[in-house]
Coordinates of C-alpha atoms in Angstrom, one line a residue:
M779 CA 0.2 0.5 -0.3
G780 CA 0.7 4.0 -0.5
G781 CA 1.6 6.2 1.4
W782 CA -1.4 8.8 2.5
S783 CA -1.9 12.2 0.9
Y784 CA -3.7 15.2 1.3
R785 CA -6.3 13.7 -0.9
S786 CA -6.7 10.0 0.5
A787 CA -7.0 12.3 4.0
G788 CA -10.3 13.5 2.1
V789 CA -9.0 17.2 0.7
D790 CA -8.8 17.5 -2.8
I791 CA -6.4 20.2 -3.4
D792 CA -6.4 20.0 -7.2
K793 CA -10.7 20.4 -7.1
G794 CA -10.0 23.5 -4.5
D795 CA -7.6 25.1 -7.7
A796 CA -10.4 24.2 -9.9
L797 CA -13.1 25.9 -7.9
I798 CA -11.1 29.4 -7.9
D799 CA -11.0 29.2 -11.7
R800 CA -14.7 28.3 -12.0
I801 CA -15.2 31.6 -10.4
K802 CA -12.8 34.3 -10.9
P803 CA -15.1 35.2 -13.7
L804 CA -17.3 36.1 -11.1
I805 CA -15.5 37.7 -9.0
R806 CA -13.9 40.0 -11.9
N807 CA -17.8 41.1 -12.6
T808 CA -17.7 42.4 -9.1
R809 CA -15.0 44.4 -9.4
T810 CA -15.4 48.7 -8.7
A811 CA -13.5 51.5 -9.0
L812 CA -12.2 50.8 -6.0
T813 CA -10.5 47.3 -5.9
V814 CA -6.9 47.3 -6.2
S815 CA -6.1 43.3 -5.8
E816 CA -6.5 41.0 -8.5
L817 CA -7.8 36.5 -6.7
G818 CA -4.9 34.7 -6.3
G819 CA -3.3 36.6 -3.3
F820 CA -2.8 36.2 0.3
S821 CA -5.3 39.6 1.0
G822 CA -7.7 41.5 -0.8
L823 CA -6.9 45.2 -1.4
C824 CA -9.5 48.1 -1.9
Q825 CA -9.0 51.7 -2.0
L826 CA -10.7 54.4 0.4
P827 CA -13.0 56.5 -2.0
P828 CA -11.7 59.6 -2.6
N829 CA -12.6 63.1 -0.9
L830 CA -13.8 62.1 2.3
Q831 CA -12.6 64.5 4.9
A832 CA -12.8 61.9 8.0
P833 CA -13.8 58.6 6.7
L834 CA -14.6 55.8 9.2
L835 CA -14.6 52.5 8.1
V836 CA -17.5 50.3 9.1
S837 CA -17.8 46.1 9.3
S838 CA -20.6 43.7 10.1
T839 CA -19.8 39.8 9.9
D840 CA -23.1 37.8 9.6
G841 CA -24.7 33.9 8.4
V842 CA -27.4 32.4 6.5
G843 CA -28.1 30.2 9.7
T844 CA -30.9 27.3 9.0
K845 CA -32.0 28.2 6.2
L846 CA -29.1 26.1 4.6
K847 CA -31.3 23.4 5.4
I848 CA -33.9 24.3 2.5
A849 CA -31.1 24.9 -0.1
F850 CA -29.2 21.1 1.0
L851 CA -32.7 19.5 1.0
M852 CA -33.7 21.5 -2.4
D853 CA -30.2 21.0 -4.1
I854 CA -30.2 24.9 -4.6
H855 CA -27.4 27.0 -3.7
D856 CA -27.8 30.0 -5.9
T857 CA -29.5 32.2 -3.7
V858 CA -28.1 31.9 -0.2
G859 CA -25.0 33.9 -1.3
I860 CA -27.6 36.8 -2.2
D861 CA -28.8 36.4 1.2
L862 CA -24.5 35.8 3.0
V863 CA -24.2 39.3 1.4
A864 CA -27.3 40.8 2.6
M865 CA -27.4 40.3 5.8
S866 CA -24.2 42.3 6.3
V867 CA -24.5 44.9 4.2
N868 CA -28.1 45.7 5.5
D869 CA -26.6 45.9 8.5
I870 CA -23.3 48.5 7.3
I871 CA -25.9 50.5 5.5
T872 CA -28.0 51.3 9.5
S873 CA -25.1 53.5 10.1
G874 CA -25.3 55.2 7.2
A875 CA -22.4 53.6 5.4
K876 CA -21.8 52.5 1.4
P877 CA -20.4 48.7 1.1
L878 CA -16.9 48.7 0.2
F879 CA -16.3 44.7 -0.2
F880 CA -17.7 41.5 1.2
L881 CA -15.1 38.6 2.1
D882 CA -16.6 34.7 2.1
Y883 CA -15.9 32.0 3.7
L884 CA -17.0 28.4 2.4
A885 CA -17.0 25.1 4.5
T886 CA -17.8 21.5 3.5
S887 CA -16.8 18.1 4.4
K888 CA -15.9 17.3 0.5
L889 CA -15.7 19.9 -1.7
D890 CA -18.1 19.7 -4.6
V891 CA -16.8 22.3 -7.7
E892 CA -20.6 22.9 -9.7
Q893 CA -22.2 23.1 -5.5
G894 CA -19.5 25.1 -5.0
Y895 CA -19.8 27.7 -8.1
Q896 CA -23.1 27.8 -7.2
I897 CA -22.3 29.7 -4.1
I898 CA -20.6 31.8 -5.0
K899 CA -22.7 32.8 -8.1
G900 CA -24.9 34.0 -5.8
V901 CA -22.4 35.6 -3.6
S902 CA -21.0 37.5 -6.5
E903 CA -24.5 38.7 -7.3
G904 CA -25.4 39.8 -4.5
C905 CA -22.0 41.9 -4.0
R906 CA -23.2 43.5 -7.9
L907 CA -27.0 44.2 -6.3
A908 CA -24.9 45.9 -3.3
G909 CA -22.3 48.0 -5.6
C910 CA -19.6 46.3 -3.5
A911 CA -16.7 44.3 -4.3
L912 CA -16.4 40.4 -3.7
I913 CA -12.2 40.9 -3.0
G914 CA -11.7 37.6 -1.2
G915 CA -12.6 34.5 0.0
E916 CA -11.0 31.0 1.9
T917 CA -12.7 27.3 0.4
A918 CA -12.1 25.3 4.0
E919 CA -12.2 21.5 3.2
M920 CA -13.2 19.4 6.1
P921 CA -13.6 15.7 6.3
D922 CA -15.9 14.1 8.8
F923 CA -16.8 17.6 10.0
Y924 CA -19.8 18.3 8.2
A925 CA -21.9 16.0 6.5
K926 CA -22.2 14.7 3.2
G927 CA -23.8 17.1 1.4
E928 CA -24.2 20.5 3.3
Y929 CA -22.0 23.3 4.1
D930 CA -21.5 26.1 6.0
L931 CA -21.4 29.7 4.9
A932 CA -19.9 32.5 6.7
G933 CA -18.9 36.4 4.8
F934 CA -17.4 39.5 6.3
A935 CA -17.9 42.8 4.6
V936 CA -16.6 46.3 5.0
G937 CA -18.1 50.0 4.0
V938 CA -17.4 53.3 4.9
V939 CA -19.3 56.5 5.3
E940 CA -17.5 60.4 6.4
R941 CA -18.0 61.0 9.6
S942 CA -20.0 63.7 9.9
K943 CA -22.8 61.7 7.2
L944 CA -22.6 58.7 10.3
V945 CA -26.3 57.9 11.3
D946 CA -26.2 56.9 14.2
G947 CA -29.8 57.5 15.9
T948 CA -28.8 61.5 18.3
R949 CA -31.1 63.1 15.5
I950 CA -33.9 61.1 16.3
R951 CA -36.4 63.5 17.7
A952 CA -40.6 62.1 18.8
G953 CA -42.5 63.3 15.7
D954 CA -40.2 61.7 13.7
T955 CA -42.6 58.7 11.1
A956 CA -41.3 55.3 10.3
I957 CA -41.0 54.1 7.0
G958 CA -41.2 50.4 6.2
L959 CA -39.4 48.7 3.2
P960 CA -40.9 45.4 2.5
S961 CA -39.3 42.0 3.1
S962 CA -39.4 39.3 0.5
G963 CA -40.4 36.8 2.9
L964 CA -38.2 35.4 5.6
H965 CA -35.1 36.8 4.5
A966 CA -32.6 34.6 6.5
N967 CA -34.0 34.9 10.2
G968 CA -36.4 32.4 11.8
Y969 CA -36.1 28.7 10.1
S970 CA -35.6 27.0 12.9
L971 CA -39.0 27.4 13.6
A972 CA -40.8 27.7 10.7
R973 CA -38.8 24.5 9.7
K974 CA -40.1 22.9 12.5
V975 CA -43.3 24.1 12.3
L976 CA -44.3 23.9 8.7
I977 CA -42.0 20.6 8.0
E978 CA -41.5 18.5 11.0
H979 CA -44.9 19.5 12.5
A980 CA -47.2 20.1 10.0
G981 CA -45.3 17.4 7.3
L982 CA -45.9 20.2 3.9
A983 CA -43.0 18.9 1.6
L984 CA -41.0 21.1 0.2
D985 CA -42.3 20.8 -3.7
Q986 CA -45.9 20.7 -2.8
H987 CA -47.9 23.6 -3.6
I988 CA -49.2 26.3 -1.0
D989 CA -52.6 27.7 -2.3
E990 CA -51.8 30.5 0.2
L991 CA -48.3 31.1 -1.1
G992 CA -49.2 30.5 -4.8
E993 CA -46.7 28.4 -5.4
T994 CA -44.5 25.0 -3.6
L995 CA -42.9 26.0 0.0
G996 CA -39.2 25.5 -1.6
T997 CA -39.1 27.8 -4.1
Y998 CA -40.7 30.5 -1.3
L999 CA -38.9 29.8 1.5
L1000 CA -35.5 30.4 -1.0
K1001 CA -36.3 33.3 -1.8
P1002 CA -33.3 35.8 -1.3
T1003 CA -32.9 38.2 1.4
V1004 CA -34.4 42.1 0.1
I1005 CA -30.7 43.6 -0.8
Y1006 CA -31.8 47.9 0.4
V1007 CA -28.5 49.5 -0.1
E1008 CA -29.4 50.9 -3.5
A1009 CA -32.6 52.8 -1.2
I1010 CA -31.0 53.8 1.4
E1011 CA -28.1 55.9 -0.4
Q1012 CA -31.2 57.4 -1.9
A1013 CA -32.6 58.3 1.2
L1014 CA -29.9 59.7 2.8
A1015 CA -29.5 61.9 -0.4
T1016 CA -32.3 63.7 1.4
D1017 CA -30.9 64.3 4.3
A1018 CA -33.8 63.8 6.5
V1019 CA -32.9 60.1 7.4
H1020 CA -32.1 60.4 11.3
G1021 CA -32.4 56.5 12.1
L1022 CA -32.1 53.4 10.4
C1023 CA -33.2 49.7 11.0
H1024 CA -32.1 46.3 9.7
I1025 CA -35.3 44.1 10.9
T1026 CA -33.0 40.2 11.7
G1027 CA -33.8 38.0 14.6
G1028 CA -36.0 39.1 17.5
G1029 CA -38.1 41.4 15.1
L1030 CA -39.1 44.9 14.5
P1031 CA -40.3 45.0 18.6
G1032 CA -36.1 43.8 19.3
N1033 CA -34.5 45.5 16.5
L1034 CA -36.5 49.3 16.2
P1035 CA -35.2 49.7 20.2
R1036 CA -31.5 49.7 19.7
I1037 CA -31.2 52.9 17.4
L1038 CA -33.5 54.3 19.5
P1039 CA -31.7 57.2 22.0
P1040 CA -32.9 57.3 25.9
G1041 CA -36.7 58.9 26.4
L1042 CA -38.3 58.0 23.0
G1043 CA -40.0 54.7 21.9
L1044 CA -41.8 53.9 18.4
E1045 CA -45.8 53.6 17.7
I1046 CA -46.2 50.9 14.9
D1047 CA -49.4 50.3 13.7
E1048 CA -49.5 47.0 12.8
T1049 CA -52.5 47.4 10.1
C1050 CA -50.7 50.1 7.9
W1051 CA -49.6 46.6 5.4
D1052 CA -50.5 43.1 4.6
I1053 CA -48.7 40.8 6.4
P1054 CA -47.3 38.1 4.0
P1055 CA -49.0 35.0 3.6
I1056 CA -46.2 32.6 5.1
F1057 CA -46.2 34.2 8.1
Q1058 CA -49.9 33.6 8.5
V1059 CA -48.7 29.8 6.9
I1060 CA -46.7 29.2 10.2
S1061 CA -48.4 30.6 12.8
Q1062 CA -51.6 28.9 12.3
R1063 CA -50.3 24.8 11.6
G1064 CA -48.1 25.8 14.5
N1065 CA -50.5 27.8 16.7
V1066 CA -47.9 30.5 17.1
S1067 CA -48.6 33.2 19.3
H1068 CA -48.8 36.5 17.5
K1069 CA -46.3 37.9 19.8
E1070 CA -44.2 34.9 18.8
M1071 CA -44.1 36.2 15.4
L1072 CA -43.2 39.3 15.8
R1073 CA -40.2 38.7 17.9
T1074 CA -39.2 35.2 15.8
F1075 CA -39.4 36.8 11.9
N1076 CA -39.9 40.9 10.1
M1077 CA -43.4 39.8 9.5
G1078 CA -43.3 41.5 6.1
I1079 CA -40.9 44.9 7.7
G1080 CA -37.1 44.0 6.3
F1081 CA -36.0 47.7 7.0
V1082 CA -37.5 51.0 8.9
V1083 CA -35.7 54.3 8.1
L1084 CA -36.8 56.8 11.0
A1085 CA -37.0 60.6 9.2
A1086 CA -38.1 63.9 9.2
T1087 CA -42.0 64.5 9.1
E1088 CA -41.7 67.4 7.0
K1089 CA -39.6 65.5 4.6
L1090 CA -41.8 62.9 4.1
D1091 CA -42.7 63.2 0.7
S1092 CA -38.6 63.8 -0.7
V1093 CA -37.7 60.7 1.3
L1094 CA -41.0 58.1 0.5
S1095 CA -39.9 59.9 -3.9
A1096 CA -36.5 58.2 -3.5
L1097 CA -37.4 55.5 -2.1
T1098 CA -40.2 54.5 -4.5
A1099 CA -37.7 55.3 -7.7
T1100 CA -34.8 52.4 -7.0
G1101 CA -38.8 50.2 -7.3
V1102 CA -39.1 49.7 -3.5
A1103 CA -43.0 50.3 -2.0
P1104 CA -42.2 52.7 1.3
L1105 CA -44.6 51.8 3.6
V1106 CA -45.4 54.5 6.6
I1107 CA -45.8 52.1 9.6
G1108 CA -45.7 54.5 12.6
K1109 CA -44.5 57.8 14.4
V1110 CA -41.6 58.0 17.5
V1111 CA -42.6 59.0 20.6
S1112 CA -41.4 60.5 23.6
E1113 CA -41.3 57.5 25.8
S1114 CA -40.1 56.6 29.4
R1115 CA -41.6 53.2 29.9
P1116 CA -38.3 50.0 29.9
R1117 CA -40.4 49.0 26.5
P1118 CA -40.0 51.2 23.8
V1119 CA -41.8 49.7 20.9
R1120 CA -45.4 49.5 21.0
F1121 CA -48.0 48.2 18.9
V1122 CA -51.7 49.9 18.7

């Protein structure tokens, strides 16, 4: 018997090289005017935008969570990369920052070049939508660490904002208007509960057509997270934005307090938007209370803008021009109680 090799131990370097060769065109398509480095180095290089007087770097990291389980079961891998980018860049823009670049980390037990290509295809599309460059990443093949055909994803994004343009909530005032930007569905949060209710408890199949959804369950659950970069960039140009909030795990009641200064609260009117049917399906099939739904899912609102009411029309027009459908969902109020977000 011959001696052991890295390949016989379960790591195929040739497959890794083959994947890099396949994804090079995808990565080149995300290059921006600020991109310096080419794929293949030990690190990625990016310039800061010119003419910034006091630039602040803004960073965020995240993953896709158990939404990946749906991708595994359906063997569809070209959308979760969009989710990966969205979860980080949507956090970055809450500071008023513009995303500059993105790094991804893909870990799997045994590298499948086609599967890896589909994943990075989604990541590159997410970067294109966010206007940032995919300047590097890491693919780790770890034998016996993950189940066959499964993988994990993590991402890291960096953006920049002029210090004088930083959005940190200090401009929020009582009387400001809360504008909700619609989500595409669950985005990448709450999938552990959704899978438990819909698949394990209710026994629904991913290829089953659900009348309330108008399509199969799996197709709906794999809808990628909306990337709000362009919409927020246009809203910021009105100089009327006082606060920005990405609605992720914890929903509206868990995320909105993070941007509110002391002494202020939010009144949210749930009748101002139609809750997407997926949330009704989960609630009904799993007998999940409305309170639990609110603190787990985005309930149809993926991002919230707090804006000066006297300039509301200009903010709504700016948002609408980017293709989103903004909804006035509430207002900022004076609040002395410990729970600053109320649903009325």
